[in-house]
Coordinates of C-alpha atoms in Angstrom, one line a residue:
X13 CA 0.0 0.0 0.0
X14 CA 2.8 2.4 0.9
X15 CA 4.9 1.8 -2.2
X16 CA 2.0 2.3 -4.6
X17 CA 0.9 5.6 -3.2
X18 CA 4.5 6.9 -3.2
X19 CA 5.0 5.8 -6.8
X20 CA 1.8 7.6 -7.8
X21 CA 2.7 10.9 -6.2
X22 CA 2.7 13.9 -8.5
X23 CA 0.6 11.9 -11.0
X24 CA -3.0 12.5 -12.2
X25 CA -5.6 11.3 -9.6
X26 CA -6.6 8.3 -11.8
X27 CA -3.1 6.8 -11.7
X28 CA -3.5 5.4 -8.2
X29 CA -6.8 3.9 -9.0
X30 CA -5.5 2.2 -12.1
X31 CA -2.4 0.9 -10.3
X32 CA -4.5 -0.6 -7.4
X33 CA -6.8 -2.2 -10.0
X34 CA -3.9 -3.6 -12.0
X35 CA -2.2 -5.1 -9.0
X36 CA -5.5 -6.7 -7.8
X37 CA -6.1 -8.0 -11.3
X38 CA -2.7 -9.7 -11.4
X39 CA -3.4 -11.2 -8.0
X40 CA -6.8 -12.6 -8.9
X41 CA -5.5 -13.9 -12.3
X42 CA -2.8 -15.8 -10.6
X43 CA -5.3 -17.3 -8.1
X44 CA -7.4 -18.4 -11.1
X45 CA -4.7 -20.0 -13.2
X46 CA -2.6 -21.6 -10.4
X47 CA -5.1 -24.4 -9.6
X48 CA -5.8 -24.9 -13.3
X49 CA -2.1 -25.4 -14.2
X50 CA -1.6 -27.6 -11.1
X51 CA -4.7 -29.7 -12.1
X52 CA -3.4 -30.2 -15.7
X53 CA 0.0 -31.4 -14.4
X54 CA -1.7 -33.8 -11.9
X55 CA -4.0 -35.2 -14.6
X56 CA -1.5 -35.6 -17.5
X57 CA 1.7 -36.3 -15.6
X58 CA 1.6 -37.1 -11.8
X59 CA 1.0 -35.6 -8.4
X60 CA 4.8 -35.7 -7.7
X61 CA 5.5 -33.7 -10.9
X62 CA 2.9 -31.1 -9.8
X63 CA 4.5 -30.7 -6.4
X64 CA 8.0 -30.4 -7.8
X65 CA 6.8 -27.8 -10.4
X66 CA 5.1 -25.7 -7.7
X67 CA 8.2 -25.8 -5.5
X68 CA 10.5 -24.7 -8.3
X69 CA 8.1 -22.0 -9.4
X70 CA 8.0 -20.6 -5.8
X71 CA 11.8 -20.5 -5.6
X72 CA 12.0 -18.8 -9.0
X73 CA 9.2 -16.4 -8.0
X74 CA 11.2 -15.3 -4.9
X75 CA 14.2 -14.4 -7.0
X76 CA 12.1 -12.6 -9.6
X77 CA 10.2 -10.7 -6.9
X78 CA 13.4 -9.4 -5.3
X79 CA 14.8 -8.4 -8.7
X80 CA 11.6 -6.5 -9.5
X81 CA 11.5 -4.8 -6.1
X82 CA 15.1 -3.7 -6.4
X83 CA 14.5 -2.4 -9.9
X84 CA 11.5 -0.4 -8.8
X85 CA 13.3 1.0 -5.7
X86 CA 16.3 2.1 -7.8
X87 CA 14.1 3.5 -10.6
X88 CA 11.8 5.7 -8.5
X89 CA 13.7 8.3 -6.4
X90 CA 10.6 9.0 -4.3
X91 CA 10.9 5.6 -2.6
X92 CA 14.5 6.4 -1.6
X93 CA 13.5 9.8 -0.2
X94 CA 10.7 8.4 1.9
X95 CA 13.0 5.8 3.3
X96 CA 15.5 8.5 4.2
X97 CA 12.8 10.5 5.9
X98 CA 11.8 7.5 7.9
X99 CA 15.4 6.8 9.0
X100 CA 15.8 10.5 10.1
X101 CA 12.5 10.4 12.1
X102 CA 13.6 7.2 13.9
X103 CA 17.0 8.8 14.7
X104 CA 15.3 11.9 16.1
X105 CA 13.0 9.8 18.2
X106 CA 16.0 7.9 19.7
X107 CA 17.7 11.2 20.5
X108 CA 14.5 12.5 22.3
X109 CA 14.2 9.2 24.2
X110 CA 17.8 9.3 25.4
X111 CA 17.4 13.0 26.4
X112 CA 14.2 12.2 28.4
X113 CA 16.0 9.3 30.1
X114 CA 18.9 11.5 31.1
X115 CA 16.5 13.9 32.8
X116 CA 14.7 11.1 34.6
X117 CA 18.0 10.0 36.1
X118 CA 18.4 13.2 38.1
X119 CA 19.3 12.4 41.8
X120 CA 16.3 12.0 44.0
X121 CA 18.0 14.0 46.7
X122 CA 16.9 17.2 44.7
X123 CA 13.2 16.2 44.8
X124 CA 10.8 17.2 47.5
X125 CA 10.4 14.8 50.4
X126 CA 6.6 14.8 50.0
X127 CA 6.9 13.3 46.6
X128 CA 8.7 10.4 48.1
X129 CA 5.9 9.7 50.4
X130 CA 3.3 9.0 47.7
X131 CA 1.4 5.6 48.0
X132 CA 3.4 2.9 46.3
X133 CA 0.3 1.0 45.2
X134 CA -1.2 3.8 43.2
X135 CA 2.1 4.7 41.5
X136 CA 2.7 1.0 40.8
X137 CA -0.7 0.6 39.2
X138 CA -0.2 3.7 37.1
X139 CA 3.1 2.5 35.9
X140 CA 1.7 -0.9 34.9
X141 CA -1.1 0.7 33.0
X142 CA 1.2 3.1 31.3
X143 CA 3.6 0.3 30.4
X144 CA 0.7 -1.7 29.0
X145 CA -0.6 1.2 26.9
X146 CA 2.8 1.8 25.6
X147 CA 3.3 -1.7 24.3
X148 CA 4.0 -1.6 20.5
X149 CA 1.0 -3.9 19.8
X150 CA -1.4 -1.7 21.9
X151 CA 0.1 1.5 20.5
X152 CA -0.5 0.2 16.9
X153 CA -4.1 -0.6 17.7
X154 CA -4.7 2.8 19.4
X155 CA -3.3 4.5 16.3
X156 CA -5.5 2.4 14.0
X157 CA -8.7 3.2 16.0
X158 CA -7.9 6.9 15.7
X159 CA -8.0 6.9 11.9
X160 CA -10.9 8.5 10.0
X161 CA -11.1 5.3 7.9
X162 CA -11.4 2.9 10.8
X163 CA -15.0 1.9 10.0
X164 CA -14.2 1.1 6.3
X165 CA -11.2 -1.0 7.6
X166 CA -13.4 -2.9 10.0
X167 CA -16.0 -3.5 7.4
X168 CA -13.4 -4.9 5.0
X169 CA -12.0 -7.1 7.7
X170 CA -15.4 -8.5 8.5
X171 CA -15.7 -9.8 4.9
X172 CA -12.8 -12.2 5.6
X173 CA -14.9 -13.9 8.3
X174 CA -17.1 -15.8 5.8
X175 CA -17.6 -19.2 4.3
X176 CA -19.4 -17.7 1.3
X177 CA -16.4 -18.2 -1.0
X178 CA -15.1 -21.2 -3.0
X179 CA -12.8 -22.2 -0.2
X180 CA -12.4 -25.6 1.4
X181 CA -15.4 -25.4 3.7
X182 CA -17.9 -24.5 1.0
X183 CA -16.3 -27.0 -1.5
X184 CA -16.7 -29.8 1.1
X185 CA -20.3 -28.8 1.7
X186 CA -21.1 -28.8 -2.1
X187 CA -19.5 -32.2 -2.6
X188 CA -21.6 -33.5 0.3
X189 CA -24.7 -32.2 -1.5
X190 CA -23.7 -34.2 -4.6
X191 CA -22.2 -31.5 -6.8
X192 CA -19.5 -33.0 -9.1
X193 CA -15.9 -31.7 -8.7
X194 CA -15.9 -30.5 -12.3
X195 CA -19.0 -28.4 -11.8
X196 CA -17.5 -26.9 -8.7
X197 CA -14.3 -26.1 -10.6
X198 CA -16.3 -24.4 -13.4
X199 CA -18.2 -22.3 -10.8
X200 CA -14.9 -21.4 -9.1
X201 CA -13.5 -20.3 -12.5
X202 CA -16.7 -18.2 -13.2
X203 CA -16.4 -16.6 -9.7
X204 CA -12.7 -15.7 -10.3
X205 CA -13.6 -14.2 -13.7
X206 CA -16.2 -12.0 -12.2
X207 CA -13.7 -10.9 -9.6
X208 CA -11.3 -9.9 -12.4
X209 CA -14.1 -8.1 -14.1
X210 CA -14.5 -6.0 -10.9
X211 CA -10.9 -4.6 -11.4
X212 CA -12.0 -3.3 -14.8
X213 CA -15.3 -1.9 -13.6
X214 CA -14.0 -0.2 -10.5
X215 CA -11.9 2.6 -12.2
X216 CA -14.9 3.5 -14.4
X217 CA -17.3 3.8 -11.4
X218 CA -14.7 5.6 -9.2
X219 CA -14.1 8.2 -11.9
X220 CA -17.9 8.9 -12.1
X221 CA -19.2 8.6 -8.6
X222 CA -16.1 8.9 -6.3
X223 CA -14.3 6.4 -4.2
X224 CA -16.7 6.7 -1.2
X225 CA -19.9 6.1 -3.2
X226 CA -18.3 3.3 -5.2
X227 CA -17.6 1.5 -1.9
X228 CA -21.2 2.1 -0.8
X229 CA -22.8 0.7 -4.0
X230 CA -20.3 -2.2 -4.0
X231 CA -20.9 -3.5 -0.5
X232 CA -24.7 -3.3 -0.9
X233 CA -24.6 -5.0 -4.3
X234 CA -22.6 -7.8 -2.7
X235 CA -25.3 -8.0 0.0
X236 CA -28.0 -8.2 -2.5
X237 CA -26.3 -11.0 -4.4
X238 CA -25.8 -13.0 -1.2
X239 CA -29.6 -12.9 -0.6
X240 CA -29.6 -15.8 -3.1
X241 CA -27.4 -17.8 -0.7
X242 CA -29.9 -17.0 2.2
X243 CA -32.8 -18.2 0.0
X244 CA -30.9 -21.5 -0.7
X245 CA -31.1 -22.3 3.0
X246 CA -34.9 -22.6 2.7
X247 CA -35.0 -24.7 -0.5
X248 CA -35.5 -28.3 0.2
X249 CA -34.1 -29.6 -3.1
X250 CA -30.4 -30.1 -2.4
X251 CA -29.1 -29.7 -5.9
X252 CA -31.2 -26.6 -6.5
X253 CA -30.0 -25.1 -3.2
X254 CA -26.4 -25.9 -4.1
X255 CA -26.6 -24.2 -7.4
X256 CA -28.3 -21.2 -5.8
X257 CA -25.5 -21.0 -3.3
X258 CA -22.8 -21.1 -6.0
X259 CA -24.7 -18.5 -8.1
X260 CA -25.0 -16.1 -5.2
X261 CA -21.3 -16.4 -4.2
X262 CA -20.0 -16.1 -7.7
X263 CA -22.1 -13.0 -8.5
X264 CA -21.2 -11.3 -5.2
X265 CA -17.5 -11.3 -6.2
X266 CA -18.1 -8.2 -8.3
X267 CA -19.2 -6.1 -5.3
X268 CA -16.6 -7.7 -3.0
X269 CA -13.5 -6.8 -5.0
X270 CA -14.7 -3.3 -5.9
X271 CA -15.3 -2.7 -2.2
X272 CA -11.9 -4.0 -1.4
X273 CA -10.3 -1.6 -3.9
X274 CA -12.4 1.3 -2.6
X275 CA -11.3 0.8 1.0
X276 CA -7.7 0.3 0.1
X277 CA -7.7 3.6 -1.8
X278 CA -9.4 5.4 1.0
X279 CA -6.7 4.2 3.4
X280 CA -4.0 5.4 0.9
X281 CA -5.7 8.8 0.7
X282 CA -6.6 9.5 4.3
X283 CA -3.9 7.8 6.4
X284 CA -0.8 10.0 7.2
X285 CA 2.4 9.0 5.5
X286 CA 4.1 8.3 8.9
X287 CA 1.3 6.0 10.0
X288 CA 0.7 4.0 6.8
X289 CA 2.9 1.1 7.7
X290 CA 1.4 0.7 11.2
X291 CA -2.2 1.1 10.0
X292 CA -1.6 -1.3 7.1
X293 CA 0.0 -3.9 9.4
X294 CA -3.0 -3.7 11.9
X295 CA -5.4 -4.0 9.0
X296 CA -3.7 -7.1 7.6
X297 CA -3.4 -8.8 11.0
X298 CA -7.1 -8.2 11.6
X299 CA -8.0 -9.7 8.3
X300 CA -5.8 -12.7 8.9
X301 CA -7.3 -13.2 12.3
X302 CA -10.9 -13.1 11.0
X303 CA -9.9 -15.4 8.2
X304 CA -8.6 -17.9 10.8
X305 CA -11.8 -17.6 12.7
X306 CA -13.6 -18.9 9.6
X307 CA -11.8 -22.2 10.0
X308 CA -12.4 -22.3 13.7
X309 CA -16.1 -21.9 13.1
X310 CA -15.8 -24.8 10.6
X311 CA -14.3 -26.9 13.4
X312 CA -17.1 -26.0 15.8
X313 CA -19.9 -26.5 13.2
X314 CA -18.4 -29.5 11.3
X315 CA -21.6 -31.3 10.3
X316 CA -22.4 -30.6 6.6
X317 CA -26.1 -30.7 7.6
X318 CA -25.5 -27.6 9.7
X319 CA -23.7 -25.6 6.9
X320 CA -26.8 -23.4 6.7
X321 CA -25.8 -22.0 10.1
X322 CA -22.4 -20.9 8.7
X323 CA -24.2 -19.4 5.7
X324 CA -26.5 -17.3 7.9
X325 CA -23.6 -16.2 10.1
X326 CA -21.6 -15.1 7.1
X327 CA -24.5 -13.2 5.7
X328 CA -25.0 -11.4 9.1
X329 CA -21.4 -10.4 9.1
X330 CA -21.6 -9.0 5.6
X331 CA -24.7 -7.1 6.7
X332 CA -22.8 -5.7 9.7
X333 CA -20.0 -4.7 7.3
X334 CA -22.4 -2.9 5.0
X335 CA -24.0 -1.1 8.0
X336 CA -20.6 0.0 9.3
X337 CA -19.6 1.4 6.0
X338 CA -22.9 3.2 5.6
X339 CA -22.4 4.8 9.0
X340 CA -19.0 6.0 7.8
X341 CA -20.6 7.4 4.6
X342 CA -23.3 9.2 6.6
X343 CA -20.7 10.7 8.9
X344 CA -18.6 12.0 6.0
X345 CA -21.3 13.1 3.6
X346 CA -24.3 13.6 6.0
X347 CA -26.5 11.6 3.6
X348 CA -26.5 8.2 1.9
X349 CA -28.4 8.8 -1.3
X350 CA -29.5 11.8 -3.3
X351 CA -33.3 11.3 -2.8
X352 CA -34.1 14.4 -4.9
X353 CA -32.4 12.9 -7.9
X354 CA -34.3 9.6 -7.4
X355 CA -37.5 11.5 -7.3
X356 CA -36.6 13.2 -10.5
X357 CA -36.0 9.8 -12.1
X358 CA -39.3 8.5 -10.8
X359 CA -41.3 11.5 -11.9
X360 CA -39.7 11.8 -15.4
X361 CA -41.7 8.9 -17.0
X362 CA -44.9 10.4 -15.6
X363 CA -44.2 13.8 -17.1
X364 CA -43.2 12.3 -20.5
X365 CA -46.5 10.4 -20.6

């Protein structure tokens, strides 16, 4: 996140949007083709050959990644400048800390005797609380919670606590319902393709209705698509319910990845340069924790017959995410929709008739 916004400095506003979309498109494309290539190798050669190929590719990818990072770092002076500023800030902080430590070590004989007679318990408790609040982990969270974009960040993180994706839990449930593996693979491919399409659509919407409103329309469009998954819970025919579940999940990827890009860009725009690394680290750790919670819920609710409970829980969390983001929009813009424009659209056919 930090590198992208530094590279796009002094560039037209749309450059950052296009860079974010391109990076996400590359990521989703790799996620689409990786299992396809692995499956072909397993089918036509062997499982061992697939494992060896993936291992070699990972080793080569590390070397290629470092070469590309060095090339970008050397080719863009802004990255060097921001690194030098960060080093100078840390050096200044160390000097200030050493200075404050020097003053704290002044002989106690110069202090007033009444100060020495303060209760030890209260000072000890205060010291423990201060030490706890000054822990790096707690300090990072305090900084994160102070940001103007904390609600969009929490909303995005909640979307990671879901089984409504073509992961292991949903795949196992679909196989239990009798869906063939090739059908699941096709549905997964369609889902990934829709996600890639979102990276093309996002810059267009963002340029017309702004980043904030693109996020609002995206999260609620995802919510609407997931209503099909909720409806599948009440369908008694297993195959029909499974296809409804796959359709709802696949169609929701359009809103999901546009919302992801919207929140990322808001963090890039509204988080101070000195705080971006810390805020980004907290955001990633929160998303990873909630992603882990998905598997823990899969362990707790392990019976495939109870998969509907995970579906409803995931839908409720998406609803909570949409509400949190809507509250953020209302706090920033003081309204959610232009109702006067909607009234004009409604009244226009009546006037024309």
